[in-house]
Amino acid sequence: MLYLVPTPIGNLEDITLRALRILKEVDKIWAEDTRVSRKLLSHFQIETPLAAFHTFNEHHITASLVAQLKAGATFALISDAGTPGISDPGFLLVRECVKEGIRVECLPGPTAFVPALAASGLPSDKFHFEGFLPHKKGRQTRLQYLATLPHTFILYESPNRLVKCLEQLAEHCTPERPACVARELTKIHEEIRTDTLAGLIAFYKAKNVKGEIVVMVGGA
Ligand code: SAM
């Protein structure tokens, strides 16, 4: 059995009771960055063996994990923050487990885009999750596509690229399009700012932007 266990995106109080129990009970926890996860696990006094499962070794070790799961092991997969498989490693392993008939369970829990969207004031009945845009090749094509969507779309973006990203969005979607920047969710400096793209550009251009960011843009 494989458990996908969401971990806090900032506030440690957001771990669920079930996540804590599962992390204590499994044979091994596979983590994106063992140094990051060790801090979380020691905070909650969890001593389960920990090993690395990340973008650089997932192709290489997935078959071995699947073999161990088939032989009866119970594993948890966690990422640095949020839900594994959401702009984080997990998909490859889950796909193989599903193919091999291994039970996969994902616990409900923290993920950045859901609270961002729910608090944005942008329509949330239908939405498109884009995750990170490619930095170079394919970026323009994605922006052109996103600009045509009739519903809210959601991006993950780094703070040093925020203004450039908003400017490119304004170019493709028009500066008047309603949008939202959700920054540092669940942390002390949480900030959720909804405005037009032009308004957000003006605000963030004057700032040294820091922290983790979700960008959302209303539909065409
Ligand atoms: N698996 C995670 C999830 O379920 O949301 C996403 C991992 S992805 C590598 C990291 C990105 O998620 C960040 O660059 C940022 O865009 C977004 N993110 C993570 N934590 C956040 C937070 N506390 N506030 C705003 N955005 C956050």
Short mmCIF file of N, CA and C in Angstrom, two decimals, residues 5-16 19 79 81-84 86 88 106-115 156 186:
data_model
loop_
_atom_site.label_atom_id
_atom_site.label_comp_id
_atom_site.label_asym_id
_atom_site.label_seq_id
_atom_site.Cartn_x
_atom_site.Cartn_y
_atom_site.Cartn_z
N VAL A 5 1.03 11.50 1.35
CA VAL A 5 0.70 12.25 2.57
C VAL A 5 1.04 13.73 2.39
N PRO A 6 0.02 14.59 2.32
CA PRO A 6 0.27 16.02 2.22
C PRO A 6 0.89 16.55 3.51
N THR A 7 1.83 17.47 3.37
CA THR A 7 2.48 18.08 4.54
C THR A 7 2.27 19.60 4.48
N PRO A 8 2.42 20.30 5.61
CA PRO A 8 2.09 21.74 5.64
C PRO A 8 2.86 22.58 4.61
N ILE A 9 2.20 23.63 4.11
CA ILE A 9 2.85 24.56 3.17
C ILE A 9 3.40 25.77 3.93
N GLY A 10 3.47 25.69 5.24
CA GLY A 10 3.98 26.80 6.04
C GLY A 10 3.67 26.57 7.51
N ASN A 11 2.39 26.51 7.80
CA ASN A 11 1.96 26.40 9.19
C ASN A 11 1.90 24.92 9.61
N LEU A 12 2.73 24.56 10.57
CA LEU A 12 2.82 23.15 10.98
C LEU A 12 1.52 22.62 11.57
N GLU A 13 0.64 23.52 12.02
CA GLU A 13 -0.64 23.08 12.58
C GLU A 13 -1.55 22.47 11.52
N ASP A 14 -1.16 22.63 10.23
CA ASP A 14 -2.01 22.12 9.16
C ASP A 14 -1.81 20.64 8.86
N ILE A 15 -0.94 19.97 9.57
CA ILE A 15 -0.81 18.51 9.36
C ILE A 15 -2.04 17.86 9.99
N THR A 16 -2.56 16.81 9.36
CA THR A 16 -3.76 16.20 9.94
C THR A 16 -3.38 15.08 10.93
N ALA A 19 -2.53 12.06 8.98
CA ALA A 19 -1.19 12.12 8.38
C ALA A 19 -0.14 11.71 9.41
N SER A 79 6.33 15.25 0.00
CA SER A 79 7.19 16.19 -0.71
C SER A 79 7.63 17.26 0.30
N ALA A 81 6.61 20.23 0.65
CA ALA A 81 5.43 20.93 1.18
C ALA A 81 4.24 20.64 0.28
N GLY A 82 3.08 20.51 0.87
CA GLY A 82 1.86 20.30 0.09
C GLY A 82 1.66 18.84 -0.28
N THR A 83 0.95 18.65 -1.38
CA THR A 83 0.54 17.31 -1.78
C THR A 83 1.50 16.73 -2.82
N PRO A 84 2.03 15.53 -2.58
CA PRO A 84 2.91 14.90 -3.58
C PRO A 84 2.15 14.74 -4.90
N ILE A 86 1.50 17.07 -7.00
CA ILE A 86 1.00 18.37 -7.45
C ILE A 86 2.21 19.29 -7.60
N ASP A 88 5.05 18.39 -7.97
CA ASP A 88 6.06 17.70 -7.15
C ASP A 88 6.13 16.25 -7.63
N CYS A 106 -4.43 8.72 -1.23
CA CYS A 106 -3.91 10.07 -0.97
C CYS A 106 -4.74 10.69 0.14
N LEU A 107 -4.09 11.07 1.21
CA LEU A 107 -4.81 11.73 2.31
C LEU A 107 -5.17 13.14 1.88
N PRO A 108 -6.35 13.64 2.26
CA PRO A 108 -6.66 15.04 1.99
C PRO A 108 -5.79 15.91 2.89
N GLY A 109 -5.37 17.04 2.38
CA GLY A 109 -4.52 17.89 3.21
C GLY A 109 -3.98 19.08 2.46
N PRO A 110 -2.93 19.72 3.00
CA PRO A 110 -2.45 20.98 2.42
C PRO A 110 -2.01 20.87 0.97
N THR A 111 -2.36 21.90 0.22
CA THR A 111 -1.87 22.12 -1.14
C THR A 111 -2.06 23.61 -1.37
N ALA A 112 -1.13 24.26 -2.07
CA ALA A 112 -1.17 25.73 -2.11
C ALA A 112 -2.33 26.29 -2.93
N PHE A 113 -2.67 25.62 -4.05
CA PHE A 113 -3.60 26.30 -4.95
C PHE A 113 -5.05 26.31 -4.46
N VAL A 114 -5.43 25.37 -3.62
CA VAL A 114 -6.84 25.33 -3.18
C VAL A 114 -7.19 26.51 -2.26
N PRO A 115 -6.44 26.75 -1.18
CA PRO A 115 -6.77 27.93 -0.36
C PRO A 115 -6.57 29.23 -1.14
N TYR A 156 1.82 28.48 -10.49
CA TYR A 156 2.82 28.59 -9.42
C TYR A 156 3.97 29.43 -9.99
N THR A 186 -0.64 30.62 4.72
CA THR A 186 -0.57 29.97 6.04
C THR A 186 0.61 30.45 6.89
#
